[in-house]
Coordinates of C-alpha atoms in Angstrom, one line a residue:
M1 CA 83.8 61.2 210.5
A2 CA 80.4 59.2 210.1
K3 CA 81.5 56.3 207.3
K4 CA 78.2 56.1 204.5
S5 CA 76.3 53.3 204.1
P6 CA 76.8 51.2 200.9
S7 CA 73.5 52.0 199.6
V8 CA 75.0 55.7 199.8
R9 CA 78.2 55.2 198.4
R10 CA 76.2 53.2 195.1
A11 CA 73.9 56.0 194.7
A12 CA 76.7 58.3 194.6
L13 CA 78.8 56.4 192.2
A14 CA 75.8 56.7 189.8
A15 CA 75.6 60.0 190.0
S16 CA 79.3 60.1 188.9
T17 CA 78.9 57.5 185.6
V18 CA 76.3 59.2 185.0
A19 CA 77.9 63.1 184.9
V20 CA 80.9 61.2 183.0
L21 CA 78.8 60.0 180.2
G22 CA 76.8 63.4 180.1
L23 CA 80.3 65.2 179.5
L24 CA 81.7 62.8 176.3
T25 CA 77.5 62.9 174.9
A26 CA 78.2 66.5 175.2
C27 CA 82.4 67.2 173.7
G28 CA 81.3 64.5 170.7
S29 CA 83.8 62.4 168.7
D30 CA 87.4 64.2 167.9
D31 CA 87.0 65.6 165.0
G32 CA 85.0 67.5 167.0
S33 CA 81.1 66.7 165.9
A34 CA 78.6 66.4 168.8
A35 CA 77.4 62.5 169.0
G36 CA 74.3 61.8 167.1
S37 CA 74.9 65.2 164.2
P38 CA 76.3 64.7 160.6
Q39 CA 80.2 64.7 159.7
T40 CA 81.1 67.5 157.5
L41 CA 84.4 67.5 156.0
S42 CA 86.9 68.7 157.1
G43 CA 87.7 72.7 156.1
T44 CA 85.7 75.6 153.6
A45 CA 85.9 73.1 150.5
A46 CA 84.7 70.6 149.3
P47 CA 82.7 68.8 146.4
A48 CA 79.6 69.8 145.1
T49 CA 76.7 67.1 144.3
G50 CA 73.6 66.7 143.5
D51 CA 73.5 63.5 144.1
H52 CA 73.5 61.8 148.4
G53 CA 75.3 59.1 148.1
T54 CA 75.9 56.0 149.7
D55 CA 79.5 55.5 151.1
S56 CA 81.1 57.4 153.9
A57 CA 82.6 59.7 151.4
S58 CA 79.4 60.9 149.6
A59 CA 77.9 61.7 153.0
S60 CA 80.2 63.8 154.1
A61 CA 80.5 66.0 150.8
S62 CA 76.5 65.6 151.3
A63 CA 76.6 67.4 154.9
S64 CA 79.4 69.6 153.5
A65 CA 78.1 70.9 150.3
G66 CA 74.5 71.2 151.4
G67 CA 71.4 70.9 150.0
T68 CA 70.5 69.3 146.1
A69 CA 68.8 69.9 143.3
G70 CA 67.5 73.5 142.7
D71 CA 69.6 74.9 145.5
D72 CA 71.4 78.2 145.4
T73 CA 73.7 77.2 146.9
T74 CA 77.8 76.8 146.9
A75 CA 80.0 74.5 144.5
T76 CA 83.2 74.0 145.8
A77 CA 86.8 72.5 145.0
T78 CA 88.3 70.6 146.8
A79 CA 89.0 69.0 150.1
P80 CA 91.6 65.9 150.2
S81 CA 90.5 63.1 151.3
S82 CA 92.3 59.1 152.2
T83 CA 88.5 57.9 151.0
T84 CA 88.4 58.3 147.4
T85 CA 88.3 55.3 145.4
K86 CA 90.9 54.6 143.0
G87 CA 92.8 53.3 140.5
G88 CA 89.0 52.5 138.2
A89 CA 87.7 50.2 140.7
T90 CA 84.3 50.8 142.6
P91 CA 83.6 51.1 146.3
G92 CA 82.8 47.3 146.6
G93 CA 86.3 46.1 144.9
G94 CA 84.2 45.6 141.2
T95 CA 85.3 46.7 137.9
G96 CA 82.5 48.1 135.8
G97 CA 79.8 49.8 137.6
G98 CA 79.1 52.9 140.1
R99 CA 80.3 56.5 139.8
C100 CA 83.7 58.2 138.2
H101 CA 86.6 58.3 139.9
T102 CA 88.8 61.5 140.2
S103 CA 91.5 59.3 138.2
E104 CA 89.5 57.4 136.2
L105 CA 88.6 61.2 134.4
R106 CA 89.9 63.9 132.2
A107 CA 88.6 68.3 132.7
T108 CA 89.0 70.7 129.9
V109 CA 87.2 74.1 129.6
G110 CA 85.8 73.7 125.8
R111 CA 85.2 77.1 123.8
N112 CA 82.9 80.1 125.1
D113 CA 79.7 80.7 123.8
P114 CA 79.1 84.5 124.6
G115 CA 75.5 86.0 125.0
A116 CA 74.3 88.9 125.9
G117 CA 77.0 89.6 128.2
Q118 CA 77.4 86.4 129.5
E119 CA 80.3 84.0 129.2
N120 CA 79.6 80.7 129.1
F121 CA 82.3 78.1 128.9
P122 CA 81.2 73.8 128.9
V123 CA 82.8 72.5 131.6
V124 CA 84.0 68.9 130.6
L125 CA 84.3 65.3 132.7
T126 CA 86.4 62.1 130.2
N127 CA 85.8 58.9 131.8
T128 CA 89.5 57.9 130.8
S129 CA 89.5 54.5 132.3
S130 CA 88.2 51.4 130.7
R131 CA 85.6 51.0 131.8
T132 CA 81.5 52.5 131.5
C133 CA 80.9 54.5 134.5
T134 CA 78.8 57.6 135.8
V135 CA 77.9 60.8 137.3
R136 CA 75.3 63.4 138.5
G137 CA 74.9 66.7 139.4
Y138 CA 77.2 69.7 139.7
P139 CA 80.7 69.8 139.7
G140 CA 83.4 71.1 143.1
A141 CA 85.0 74.0 141.0
A142 CA 87.5 77.1 141.8
F143 CA 89.1 80.2 140.2
V144 CA 93.6 79.9 141.2
D145 CA 96.0 81.9 140.5
G146 CA 99.2 80.4 140.2
S147 CA 100.2 79.6 143.4
G148 CA 96.5 77.6 143.5
K149 CA 95.2 80.9 145.7
Q150 CA 92.0 81.1 145.2
L151 CA 90.3 83.9 142.9
G152 CA 87.0 85.3 144.3
P153 CA 83.7 83.3 145.6
D154 CA 83.5 79.5 145.0
P155 CA 79.8 79.5 142.5
K156 CA 76.8 79.3 143.5
R157 CA 74.4 76.6 141.8
S158 CA 72.3 77.1 139.0
P159 CA 69.2 75.4 139.2
G160 CA 68.0 72.3 138.2
T161 CA 67.4 69.0 138.1
P162 CA 70.3 66.1 137.9
A163 CA 69.9 63.6 135.8
T164 CA 72.5 60.6 135.9
V165 CA 74.8 60.2 133.2
T166 CA 76.5 57.4 132.1
L167 CA 79.9 57.5 130.7
K168 CA 80.8 54.8 129.0
P169 CA 85.0 54.7 127.7
G170 CA 86.4 57.4 126.0
R171 CA 82.4 59.4 126.6
S172 CA 82.0 62.6 127.8
A173 CA 79.4 65.0 130.5
W174 CA 79.7 68.8 130.1
A175 CA 78.2 71.7 132.9
G176 CA 77.7 75.0 131.9
L177 CA 80.1 77.3 134.1
T178 CA 78.9 80.9 133.6
F179 CA 78.9 84.6 134.8
S180 CA 79.3 88.6 133.3
N181 CA 81.5 89.6 132.0
P182 CA 83.4 91.9 134.6
E183 CA 83.8 95.5 131.8
I184 CA 79.9 95.4 131.7
S185 CA 79.0 94.4 134.9
G186 CA 82.0 95.9 136.7
A187 CA 82.8 93.6 138.4
H188 CA 86.7 93.2 139.8
A189 CA 87.6 91.0 137.3
A190 CA 91.5 88.5 137.3
T191 CA 92.4 85.9 135.6
P192 CA 93.1 82.9 136.2
A193 CA 95.7 79.8 136.3
S194 CA 93.9 77.7 136.2
L195 CA 90.1 76.6 137.4
L196 CA 90.2 72.7 140.0
V197 CA 86.8 71.1 138.9
T198 CA 85.8 68.0 141.5
P199 CA 83.6 66.1 140.4
P200 CA 79.5 64.8 142.1
D201 CA 80.3 63.1 145.3
E202 CA 84.4 63.4 144.6
R203 CA 87.5 65.1 147.5
D204 CA 90.2 64.4 144.5
S205 CA 90.5 67.2 142.0
L206 CA 91.1 67.8 138.4
T207 CA 93.2 71.2 137.4
V208 CA 92.7 72.6 134.2
T209 CA 94.6 75.4 132.4
W210 CA 92.4 78.9 132.2
K211 CA 92.3 79.8 128.8
G212 CA 89.0 82.0 129.5
G213 CA 90.7 85.1 130.3
Q214 CA 89.6 87.6 133.1
V215 CA 86.6 86.8 135.8
P216 CA 85.3 88.7 138.0
V217 CA 86.2 88.0 141.2
S218 CA 84.1 90.5 143.9
G219 CA 81.4 93.3 143.4
N220 CA 78.0 93.8 142.0
A221 CA 77.6 90.8 139.4
S222 CA 80.1 88.5 140.4
S223 CA 78.7 86.1 140.6
V224 CA 80.1 82.4 138.5
R225 CA 77.1 79.6 138.3
L226 CA 77.5 76.2 137.5
T227 CA 74.3 73.9 136.0
V228 CA 74.2 69.9 136.5
F229 CA 75.5 67.6 134.5
S230 CA 74.8 66.4 130.8
A231 CA 75.8 64.1 128.0
G232 CA 78.3 65.5 125.7
S233 CA 80.9 67.9 125.4
G234 CA 78.6 71.0 125.1
V235 CA 79.6 72.0 121.8

């Protein structure tokens, strides 16, 4: 067999290197995303956000939740994370300013204010930390039964314009959770044990005992909707 010249061997080596690089580019990163494309959170649950944050958790959450203010998209809760900042510190390590983290908040559901066949509940987040922080956009939410299984589809976002709500220690912000009364709409209903609430741009959720009765889970008029956060407790 004739020996290949050095120039032919170099050309073959270059071609094989290009092929290997092409395969690596197509395969993407270890998490299965294609190289150059935005990463998304794993699984189907993600926090809802009305603002694109600057840290990796916010960026991934925004990409997964999809869209900003005014989008009729789903608002879900929650995906576990190892990047959520704990203990009341800001991402930079400070003790003041920046968004409120799940560990710094308490979630409650206020009194129903029904009207025209609609059930209207305020979902309230209260700053329990010793620093001032902010919330902006939509919460994530999911009704669950006693075993933690989600009931019904993810809530949708009502059109709205997010505004940054500054929460001093002890102050609150609220978002509206609304749905048609199942007895009037004819939707299939269930009685949740709890409501999971994820603060904007966070991944960890807060659990609130649900005392609001039946909620629509399937069929016509089964949509549950959420509004953007406003200052106060919604009463």
